[in-house]
Amino acid sequence: MSKKFYITTPIYYVNDKPHIGHSYTTLMADVLARYYREKLGKDNVFFLTGTDEHGTKVAQSAEHSGLSPQKFCDQTSGLFKKAWKSLNIDNDDFIRTTEERHIKAVQKIFIQLKEAKTPKGNPAIYQGNYEGLYCTGCEKFITEKELVDGKCSYHQKKPEKLSEKNWFFRLSDYLDDLKKKIELNEFEILPTSRKNETLGLIEQGVTDFSISRETVIWGVDIPFDKTQKSYVWVDALSNYITAIGYPNNLKEFKKWWPVDVHLLAQDILKFHALYWPALLMALDLPLPKRELIHGFFTIDGRKMSKSLGNVITPEELVKRYGTDGTRYLLLSPFSFGQEADIKAELFDERYNADLANGLGNLVSRVSNMVEKYLITDIKTEEFDIKRDKSYKKCCQFIEKYKFNESLKEIFNIISETDRLIDAAKPWELSKDQNKKEELDFILKIYVKRILLIADLLKPFLPQTSEKITEIFTAKKIKKPKEPLFKRI
Ligand code: MSP
């Protein structure tokens, strides 16, 4: 593990509003960033997210809403920023591909690509004709094989026939090297099933891809060809390096690159696991250390989509469950990499059981008893939480991206503490003058356990963790007037 940690999420398309799919990825990144800030120090972590704002799809959406593309992008990009604020996402930067800093950098990248030679000595890019089926939803050409009932399976839309002159990237010349790096985990793709899927794609044969577009109006100009704009994916993927200073501020860039974790879901695996590393090779830059591919989730067994009307937004969840309640409901049920189905009707039940009755109740119960019965002072600074075996276990889970396991461990400590209290019955000990010392002793154990819980919850439920720590490290511990989580 290096001494720095750079993590990214995909930059989200602005033609969609933020929903819980985007929120899940961003939350996972936030948990890791918060965890590593504690471990490596705040200045050694960089967490990047942002919005992908070019391409035909965005231009079309802008037209539909009667706005200029830039106005439209400003608006929706703002919605993402607002959503991340409501979920208490603590990103270090938010890049927008329509920003000057990015556009200028992408243009320099194009010039570098034009000068680059492949490992086989060929020019890395070349001009060619492209004819094919193009899905504006995916912003990519798709093959007949990929169609389901003549439509793109992701967007349920018929692709358009396109024929145009483009610049192509000679991906084929990089595949042998890339394959080796993937096999040796020099460029690690997790979970292994996704690594195998990527190797499978290489095995089946991947063709060169076009990196410019003639028909696109809303995009980055190619500096050496006035007839063309950048293919939106080259523009978008570059954000991971332009945001940290490439190519203008190489000192800053080298502080963070190679990225430690690119987080994404399987829908954009091919771009991240094949196109992006090959482009980096052409730029003579190191490959990402690791890509983490999480599963897609469905709502009640169905794909989340505007047309099905089952889109859940982070705002509606935050309104009902609060920021940390939402963070908990989205982070706790899934094992990393698995596809999962969200059952929204179970949200209330889990919120009440785990947060209101579990964690919230324990906090109010223990603070109440301590307020009433404790005689001697608690020296909380003497608790060495980091030596606790659960602490180590939770760290290991987080470093293996098993957030649900870590949360399970924390909630086991909560229920175990409740059981300890029920068995010891402190309220009865309090009636016996000879049991005062014993009572003092066990109350301190509860406080220690609660502070451990608060510490472990820090990356997941930061506000709750802070509140609990404040209550139990105060000079005089008092039961808070408001419950941590109101029952629904
Ligand atoms: N703009 C591109 C990414 C460019 S990155 C250089 C894009 N944007 S997107 O808005 O469609 O976001 C896709 C990503 O959003 C997925 O890879 C995933 O991280 C997240 N998710 C979107 N829907 C999701 C689910 N239903 N479930 C889980 N994650 C989801 O692709």
Coordinates of C-alpha atoms and ligand atoms in Angstrom, one line a residue:
M1 CA 0.0 0.0 0.0
S2 CA 1.5 3.3 -1.0
K3 CA 1.5 6.3 1.2
K4 CA -1.2 8.1 -0.9
F5 CA -4.6 7.0 -2.0
Y6 CA -6.3 8.4 -5.2
I7 CA -9.8 7.2 -5.9
T8 CA -12.3 8.1 -8.6
T9 CA -15.9 7.4 -9.6
P10 CA -17.1 7.5 -13.1
I11 CA -18.1 11.0 -14.2
Y12 CA -21.8 10.9 -14.6
Y13 CA -23.8 11.9 -17.7
V14 CA -25.6 15.1 -17.2
N15 CA -28.6 14.0 -19.3
D16 CA -29.7 11.9 -16.3
K17 CA -30.5 13.1 -12.9
P18 CA -28.7 11.6 -9.9
H19 CA -30.3 8.4 -8.7
I20 CA -29.4 5.7 -6.2
G21 CA -27.3 3.9 -8.7
H22 CA -24.9 6.8 -9.1
S23 CA -25.2 7.3 -5.3
Y24 CA -24.1 3.8 -4.5
T25 CA -20.8 4.2 -6.5
T26 CA -20.1 7.6 -5.0
L27 CA -20.9 6.4 -1.5
M28 CA -18.5 3.5 -1.8
A29 CA -15.8 5.9 -2.9
D30 CA -16.6 8.2 -0.1
V31 CA -16.2 5.4 2.5
L32 CA -12.8 4.5 1.1
A33 CA -11.7 8.1 1.0
R34 CA -12.7 8.7 4.5
Y35 CA -11.1 5.5 5.7
Y36 CA -7.8 6.3 4.0
R37 CA -7.8 9.9 5.3
E38 CA -7.8 8.4 8.8
K39 CA -5.1 5.9 7.9
L40 CA -2.8 8.0 5.7
G41 CA -3.6 11.5 6.7
K42 CA -6.0 14.0 5.0
D43 CA -3.4 15.4 2.5
N44 CA -2.5 12.0 1.2
V45 CA -6.0 11.2 -0.1
F46 CA -7.6 12.5 -3.3
F47 CA -11.2 11.6 -4.1
L48 CA -12.4 12.7 -7.5
T49 CA -15.9 12.7 -9.0
G50 CA -17.6 14.8 -11.6
T51 CA -19.9 15.0 -14.6
D52 CA -19.5 14.0 -18.2
E53 CA -21.0 16.8 -20.3
H54 CA -20.3 16.4 -24.0
G55 CA -21.8 14.3 -26.7
T56 CA -24.9 14.1 -28.9
K57 CA -27.1 12.7 -26.1
V58 CA -26.4 15.8 -24.0
A59 CA -27.0 18.2 -26.9
Q60 CA -30.3 16.4 -27.6
S61 CA -31.4 16.6 -24.0
A62 CA -30.5 20.3 -23.9
E63 CA -32.6 20.9 -27.0
H64 CA -35.6 19.1 -25.5
S65 CA -35.5 21.3 -22.4
G66 CA -35.1 24.4 -24.5
L67 CA -31.7 25.3 -23.0
S68 CA -28.3 25.9 -24.5
P69 CA -26.0 22.8 -24.0
Q70 CA -23.9 24.8 -21.5
K71 CA -26.8 26.0 -19.5
F72 CA -28.3 22.6 -19.5
C73 CA -25.0 21.1 -18.3
D74 CA -24.6 23.8 -15.6
Q75 CA -28.1 22.9 -14.3
T76 CA -27.7 19.1 -14.2
S77 CA -24.2 19.1 -13.0
G78 CA -25.5 21.3 -10.1
L79 CA -28.0 18.6 -9.3
F80 CA -25.2 16.1 -8.9
K81 CA -23.3 18.5 -6.6
K82 CA -26.4 19.0 -4.6
A83 CA -27.1 15.3 -4.3
W84 CA -23.6 14.6 -3.1
K85 CA -23.9 17.3 -0.5
S86 CA -27.1 15.8 0.8
L87 CA -25.3 12.5 1.2
N88 CA -22.4 14.1 2.9
I89 CA -19.9 13.1 0.1
D90 CA -16.6 14.6 0.9
N91 CA -14.9 14.7 -2.5
D92 CA -11.7 16.7 -3.0
D93 CA -12.5 17.8 -6.6
F94 CA -15.5 17.7 -8.9
I95 CA -14.5 17.8 -12.5
R96 CA -16.8 18.9 -15.3
T97 CA -15.7 18.0 -18.9
T98 CA -16.9 21.4 -20.1
E99 CA -14.3 23.2 -17.9
E100 CA -11.5 25.0 -19.7
R101 CA -8.9 23.2 -17.6
H102 CA -10.1 19.9 -19.0
I103 CA -10.8 20.9 -22.6
K104 CA -7.3 22.3 -23.0
A105 CA -5.7 19.2 -21.5
V106 CA -7.7 16.9 -23.7
Q107 CA -6.5 18.8 -26.7
K108 CA -2.9 18.3 -25.6
I109 CA -3.6 14.6 -25.1
F110 CA -4.9 14.4 -28.7
I111 CA -1.7 16.0 -30.0
Q112 CA 0.4 13.5 -27.9
L113 CA -1.7 10.6 -29.3
K114 CA -1.0 11.8 -32.8
E115 CA 2.7 11.7 -32.2
A116 CA 2.7 8.4 -30.4
K117 CA 3.9 5.0 -31.8
T118 CA 2.5 1.7 -30.8
P119 CA 4.7 -1.1 -29.4
K120 CA 4.7 -2.5 -33.0
G121 CA 6.0 0.8 -34.3
N122 CA 2.8 2.0 -36.0
P123 CA 1.2 5.4 -35.5
A124 CA -1.1 5.1 -32.5
I125 CA -3.9 6.9 -34.4
Y126 CA -4.9 6.9 -38.0
Q127 CA -7.7 8.1 -40.3
G128 CA -10.3 5.7 -41.5
N129 CA -13.9 5.4 -42.5
Y130 CA -16.5 4.1 -40.1
E131 CA -19.8 2.7 -40.9
G132 CA -21.9 1.1 -38.2
L133 CA -24.7 1.2 -35.8
Y134 CA -24.4 3.9 -33.2
C135 CA -26.3 4.0 -29.9
T136 CA -26.4 7.6 -28.7
G137 CA -27.5 6.3 -25.2
C138 CA -24.2 4.5 -24.8
E139 CA -22.3 7.0 -27.0
K140 CA -20.8 4.1 -28.9
F141 CA -21.0 2.0 -32.0
I142 CA -22.5 -1.4 -31.4
T143 CA -22.5 -4.6 -33.3
E144 CA -25.5 -6.5 -34.6
K145 CA -24.6 -9.2 -32.1
E146 CA -25.1 -6.9 -29.1
L147 CA -28.7 -6.0 -30.1
V148 CA -31.7 -7.5 -28.5
D149 CA -34.8 -7.4 -30.7
G150 CA -33.0 -4.9 -32.8
K151 CA -32.4 -2.5 -29.9
C152 CA -29.6 -1.6 -27.5
S153 CA -30.2 -3.7 -24.4
Y154 CA -29.2 -0.9 -22.0
H155 CA -31.3 1.8 -23.6
Q156 CA -34.1 -0.1 -25.3
K157 CA -33.5 2.1 -28.4
K158 CA -32.9 1.3 -32.0
P159 CA -29.3 2.4 -32.9
E160 CA -28.7 4.8 -35.8
K161 CA -26.8 3.9 -38.9
L162 CA -23.7 6.1 -39.1
S163 CA -21.0 6.5 -41.7
E164 CA -18.3 9.0 -41.4
K165 CA -14.6 9.7 -41.5
N166 CA -12.9 9.3 -38.1
W167 CA -9.6 9.1 -36.4
F168 CA -9.0 5.6 -35.1
F169 CA -7.0 4.4 -32.1
R170 CA -4.9 1.4 -32.9
L171 CA -6.1 -0.6 -29.9
S172 CA -5.1 -3.9 -31.5
D173 CA -1.4 -3.1 -31.2
Y174 CA -1.6 -2.8 -27.4
L175 CA -3.6 -5.8 -26.6
D176 CA -0.7 -8.3 -26.1
D177 CA 0.9 -6.0 -23.5
L178 CA -2.4 -5.2 -21.9
K179 CA -3.3 -8.9 -21.6
K180 CA -0.1 -9.6 -19.8
K181 CA -0.5 -6.8 -17.4
I182 CA -4.1 -7.9 -16.6
E183 CA -3.0 -11.6 -16.1
L184 CA -0.2 -10.6 -13.8
N185 CA -2.5 -8.2 -11.9
E186 CA 0.0 -5.4 -12.6
F187 CA -3.3 -3.8 -13.7
E188 CA -5.8 -5.4 -11.3
I189 CA -9.4 -5.9 -12.2
L190 CA -11.6 -6.9 -9.3
P191 CA -13.7 -9.1 -8.7
T192 CA -11.9 -11.9 -10.6
S193 CA -15.0 -12.6 -12.6
R194 CA -14.6 -9.2 -14.3
K195 CA -10.9 -9.7 -14.9
N196 CA -11.8 -12.9 -16.7
E197 CA -14.6 -11.2 -18.6
T198 CA -12.0 -8.6 -19.8
L199 CA -9.6 -11.3 -20.8
G200 CA -12.5 -13.0 -22.6
L201 CA -13.1 -9.8 -24.6
I202 CA -9.5 -9.7 -25.7
E203 CA -9.6 -13.4 -26.6
Q204 CA -12.7 -12.8 -28.8
G205 CA -10.9 -10.0 -30.6
V206 CA -11.4 -6.3 -30.0
T207 CA -11.2 -3.9 -32.9
D208 CA -9.6 -0.5 -33.1
F209 CA -12.0 2.2 -32.1
S210 CA -12.7 5.7 -33.4
I211 CA -11.6 8.5 -31.2
S212 CA -13.2 11.4 -33.1
R213 CA -16.6 12.3 -34.5
E214 CA -17.6 14.3 -37.5
T215 CA -21.2 14.7 -36.8
V216 CA -21.0 15.7 -33.1
I217 CA -21.4 19.4 -32.4
W218 CA -21.1 19.5 -28.6
G219 CA -17.6 18.2 -27.9
V220 CA -13.9 19.1 -27.7
D221 CA -12.3 20.3 -31.0
I222 CA -9.6 18.1 -32.3
P223 CA -6.6 20.5 -32.6
F224 CA -5.2 19.0 -35.8
D225 CA -8.5 18.4 -37.6
K226 CA -11.1 21.1 -37.7
T227 CA -13.8 18.7 -39.1
Q228 CA -13.7 16.6 -36.0
K229 CA -14.7 16.6 -32.3
S230 CA -13.3 14.2 -29.7
Y231 CA -15.2 11.0 -29.1
V232 CA -16.9 11.6 -25.8
W233 CA -15.3 8.6 -24.2
V234 CA -11.8 9.7 -24.8
D235 CA -12.8 13.1 -23.5
A236 CA -14.5 11.5 -20.4
L237 CA -11.8 9.0 -19.5
S238 CA -9.1 11.6 -19.6
N239 CA -10.8 13.4 -16.7
Y240 CA -9.0 10.9 -14.4
I241 CA -5.7 12.5 -15.3
T242 CA -6.6 16.1 -16.3
A243 CA -8.2 16.7 -12.9
I244 CA -4.9 16.0 -11.2
G245 CA -2.9 18.3 -13.5
Y246 CA -2.0 16.3 -16.6
P247 CA -0.2 17.4 -18.8
N248 CA 0.3 21.0 -17.4
N249 CA 1.2 20.3 -13.8
L250 CA 3.3 17.2 -13.9
K251 CA 4.5 17.6 -10.3
E252 CA 1.0 17.5 -8.9
F253 CA 0.1 14.7 -11.4
K254 CA 2.9 12.5 -10.3
K255 CA 1.9 12.9 -6.7
W256 CA -1.4 11.0 -7.4
W257 CA -0.9 9.0 -10.6
P258 CA -1.2 6.0 -11.0
V259 CA -4.7 6.0 -9.5
D260 CA -5.2 3.5 -6.6
V261 CA -8.8 2.7 -7.4
H262 CA -11.1 3.4 -10.3
L263 CA -14.6 2.5 -9.1
L264 CA -17.3 1.7 -11.6
A265 CA -20.1 -0.8 -12.5
Q266 CA -20.0 -3.4 -15.2
D267 CA -21.8 -1.3 -17.8
I268 CA -18.6 0.6 -18.6
L269 CA -16.1 -2.2 -18.0
K270 CA -14.9 -2.3 -21.6
F271 CA -14.0 1.4 -21.7
H272 CA -12.2 1.2 -18.4
A273 CA -10.5 -2.1 -18.7
L274 CA -9.5 -2.0 -22.4
Y275 CA -9.7 1.5 -24.0
W276 CA -8.4 3.5 -21.0
P277 CA -5.3 1.4 -20.2
A278 CA -4.4 1.2 -23.9
L279 CA -4.8 5.0 -24.3
L280 CA -2.5 5.4 -21.2
M281 CA 0.1 3.2 -22.8
A282 CA 0.0 5.3 -25.9
L283 CA 0.6 8.4 -23.6
D284 CA 3.4 6.5 -22.0
L285 CA 1.8 6.7 -18.6
P286 CA 1.5 4.0 -15.9
L287 CA -1.7 2.0 -15.8
P288 CA -4.3 2.3 -12.9
K289 CA -3.3 0.0 -10.0
R290 CA -6.8 -1.3 -9.6
E291 CA -10.3 -1.2 -11.0
L292 CA -13.2 -2.2 -8.8
I293 CA -16.3 -3.2 -10.7
H294 CA -19.4 -3.3 -8.6
G295 CA -22.7 -4.9 -9.5
F296 CA -25.7 -3.1 -10.9
F297 CA -28.7 -3.0 -8.8
T298 CA -32.3 -3.4 -9.8
I299 CA -35.5 -2.2 -8.0
D300 CA -37.9 -5.0 -7.1
G301 CA -36.3 -7.2 -9.8
R302 CA -36.5 -4.6 -12.6
K303 CA -33.9 -2.3 -14.1
M304 CA -34.2 1.2 -12.8
S305 CA -35.4 3.4 -15.6
K306 CA -37.2 6.6 -16.3
S307 CA -39.7 4.8 -18.5
L308 CA -40.6 2.2 -15.9
G309 CA -41.0 5.1 -13.4
N310 CA -39.1 3.3 -10.7
V311 CA -36.1 5.6 -10.3
I312 CA -35.3 6.3 -6.7
T313 CA -33.4 9.6 -6.0
P314 CA -31.0 10.2 -3.1
E315 CA -33.1 13.2 -2.2
E316 CA -36.3 11.3 -1.5
L317 CA -34.3 8.8 0.7
V318 CA -32.5 11.6 2.6
K319 CA -35.8 13.3 3.3
R320 CA -37.2 10.2 4.9
Y321 CA -34.2 8.5 6.5
G322 CA -31.7 11.4 6.9
T323 CA -28.2 11.5 5.4
D324 CA -26.7 8.7 7.5
G325 CA -29.9 6.6 7.4
T326 CA -29.7 6.7 3.6
R327 CA -26.0 5.9 3.6
Y328 CA -26.7 2.9 5.8
L329 CA -29.6 1.6 3.7
L330 CA -27.5 1.8 0.5
L331 CA -24.2 0.5 1.8
S332 CA -25.3 -2.3 4.1
P333 CA -27.2 -4.9 2.0
F334 CA -24.7 -5.6 -0.8
S335 CA -21.6 -7.8 -1.0
F336 CA -19.1 -6.2 -3.3
G337 CA -19.3 -7.0 -6.9
Q338 CA -22.6 -8.9 -6.7
E339 CA -25.7 -7.7 -8.5
A340 CA -28.4 -6.9 -6.1
D341 CA -32.1 -6.1 -5.9
I342 CA -33.3 -3.3 -3.8
K343 CA -36.6 -3.8 -2.1
A344 CA -37.7 -0.3 -1.2
E345 CA -40.5 -1.5 0.9
L346 CA -38.0 -3.0 3.3
F347 CA -36.2 0.3 3.8
D348 CA -38.5 1.4 6.7
E349 CA -38.2 -2.0 8.4
R350 CA -34.4 -2.0 8.2
Y351 CA -34.1 1.6 9.2
N352 CA -36.3 1.0 12.3
A353 CA -34.7 -2.3 13.3
D354 CA -31.0 -1.4 12.8
L355 CA -30.8 2.3 13.3
A356 CA -33.7 3.5 15.5
N357 CA -34.1 0.4 17.7
G358 CA -30.6 -0.9 17.4
L359 CA -27.9 1.8 17.4
G360 CA -30.1 4.8 18.4
N361 CA -31.7 2.9 21.3
L362 CA -28.3 1.7 22.6
V363 CA -26.9 5.2 22.7
S364 CA -29.9 6.6 24.5
R365 CA -30.1 3.7 26.9
V366 CA -26.4 3.8 27.9
S367 CA -26.2 7.6 28.1
N368 CA -29.2 7.5 30.3
M369 CA -27.7 5.0 32.7
V370 CA -24.4 6.7 32.8
E371 CA -26.1 10.0 33.5
K372 CA -28.0 8.5 36.4
Y373 CA -25.7 5.9 38.0
L374 CA -22.0 6.7 37.2
I375 CA -20.0 7.9 40.2
T376 CA -16.4 8.1 39.1
D377 CA -15.1 9.9 36.0
I378 CA -14.5 8.0 32.8
K379 CA -11.1 8.5 31.3
T380 CA -12.1 7.9 27.7
E381 CA -8.7 9.0 26.4
E382 CA -7.3 5.8 28.0
F383 CA -9.3 3.6 25.8
D384 CA -7.1 2.1 23.1
I385 CA -9.8 1.3 20.6
K386 CA -7.3 0.5 17.8
R387 CA -6.1 -2.6 19.6
D388 CA -9.6 -4.1 19.7
K389 CA -9.9 -7.2 17.6
S390 CA -13.2 -5.9 16.0
Y391 CA -11.3 -2.8 15.0
K392 CA -8.7 -4.8 13.1
K393 CA -11.4 -7.0 11.6
C394 CA -13.4 -4.0 10.3
C395 CA -10.3 -2.4 8.8
Q396 CA -9.5 -5.6 6.9
F397 CA -13.1 -5.8 5.6
I398 CA -12.9 -2.2 4.3
E399 CA -9.6 -2.7 2.7
K400 CA -11.2 -5.7 0.9
Y401 CA -14.2 -3.6 -0.1
K402 CA -16.5 -5.7 2.1
F403 CA -18.5 -2.8 3.5
N404 CA -21.5 -4.9 4.3
E405 CA -19.3 -7.3 6.4
S406 CA -17.8 -4.4 8.3
L407 CA -21.2 -3.0 9.0
K408 CA -22.4 -6.5 10.1
E409 CA -19.5 -6.7 12.5
I410 CA -20.4 -3.3 14.0
F411 CA -24.1 -4.2 14.4
N412 CA -23.1 -7.4 16.1
I413 CA -21.2 -5.3 18.7
I414 CA -24.4 -3.3 19.1
S415 CA -26.7 -6.3 19.7
E416 CA -24.0 -8.0 21.9
T417 CA -23.8 -4.9 24.1
D418 CA -27.6 -4.9 24.4
R419 CA -27.5 -8.5 25.5
L420 CA -24.8 -7.7 28.1
I421 CA -26.9 -4.9 29.5
D422 CA -30.0 -7.1 29.7
A423 CA -28.0 -9.8 31.5
A424 CA -26.3 -7.5 34.0
K425 CA -29.4 -5.4 34.7
P426 CA -27.6 -2.2 35.8
W427 CA -30.9 -0.7 37.0
E428 CA -31.0 -3.4 39.7
L429 CA -27.4 -3.1 40.7
S430 CA -28.1 0.6 41.2
K431 CA -30.5 -0.3 44.1
D432 CA -27.8 -2.1 46.0
Q433 CA -25.3 0.1 47.9
N434 CA -22.7 -2.8 47.8
K435 CA -22.8 -3.0 44.0
K436 CA -21.9 0.6 43.2
E437 CA -18.3 -0.3 42.2
E438 CA -19.4 -3.1 40.0
L439 CA -22.0 -0.9 38.4
D440 CA -19.3 1.8 37.7
F441 CA -17.1 -0.9 36.2
I442 CA -19.7 -2.2 33.8
L443 CA -21.0 1.2 32.7
K444 CA -17.5 2.0 31.7
I445 CA -17.4 -1.1 29.6
Y446 CA -20.5 0.0 27.8
V447 CA -19.1 3.4 27.1
K448 CA -15.9 1.9 25.7
R449 CA -17.9 -0.4 23.4
I450 CA -20.0 2.6 22.2
L451 CA -16.9 4.6 21.5
L452 CA -15.6 1.7 19.6
I453 CA -18.8 1.5 17.6
A454 CA -18.6 5.3 16.9
D455 CA -15.1 4.9 15.6
L456 CA -15.9 2.0 13.4
L457 CA -18.9 3.9 12.0
K458 CA -16.8 6.9 11.0
P459 CA -16.4 6.2 7.3
F460 CA -19.9 4.9 6.9
L461 CA -22.1 7.3 9.0
P462 CA -19.8 10.2 9.7
Q463 CA -22.4 12.5 11.3
T464 CA -23.7 9.8 13.6
S465 CA -20.2 8.8 14.6
E466 CA -19.4 12.4 15.5
K467 CA -22.6 12.8 17.5
I468 CA -22.0 9.6 19.5
T469 CA -18.4 10.5 20.2
E470 CA -19.5 14.0 21.4
I471 CA -22.0 12.5 23.8
F472 CA -19.7 10.0 25.4
T473 CA -16.5 12.1 25.6
A474 CA -18.3 15.1 27.2
K475 CA -17.2 16.1 30.7
K476 CA -20.7 15.1 31.9
I477 CA -22.3 12.3 29.9
K478 CA -26.0 13.1 29.4
K479 CA -28.8 11.4 27.5
P480 CA -29.4 13.5 24.4
K481 CA -32.8 15.2 24.1
E482 CA -33.4 14.0 20.5
P483 CA -33.0 10.4 19.5
L484 CA -30.2 9.7 16.9
F485 CA -32.7 8.1 14.6
K486 CA -36.4 8.9 14.9
R487 CA -38.6 5.9 14.4
I488 CA -40.7 5.8 11.3
Ligands
MSP1 N1 -20.4 9.1 -18.3 C1 -20.1 7.7 -18.3 C2 -18.9 7.4 -17.5 C3 -17.6 8.1 -17.9 S1 -16.3 7.7 -16.8 C4 -15.0 8.2 -17.6 C5 -21.3 7.0 -17.7 N2 -22.1 7.7 -16.9 S2 -23.4 7.2 -16.2 O1 -24.1 8.3 -15.6 O2 -24.2 6.3 -17.0 O3 -22.9 6.4 -15.0 C6 -22.6 5.0 -15.0 C7 -22.2 4.5 -13.6 O4 -23.2 4.9 -12.7 C8 -22.1 3.0 -13.5 O5 -20.9 2.5 -13.9 C9 -22.2 2.9 -11.9 O6 -21.1 3.4 -11.3 C10 -23.4 3.9 -11.7 N3 -24.7 3.3 -11.8 C11 -25.7 3.8 -12.6 N4 -26.8 3.0 -12.5 C12 -26.5 2.0 -11.5 C13 -27.2 1.0 -10.9 N5 -28.5 0.8 -11.3 N6 -26.6 0.3 -10.0 C14 -25.4 0.5 -9.6 N7 -24.6 1.5 -10.2 C15 -25.2 2.3 -11.1 O7 -21.4 5.8 -17.9

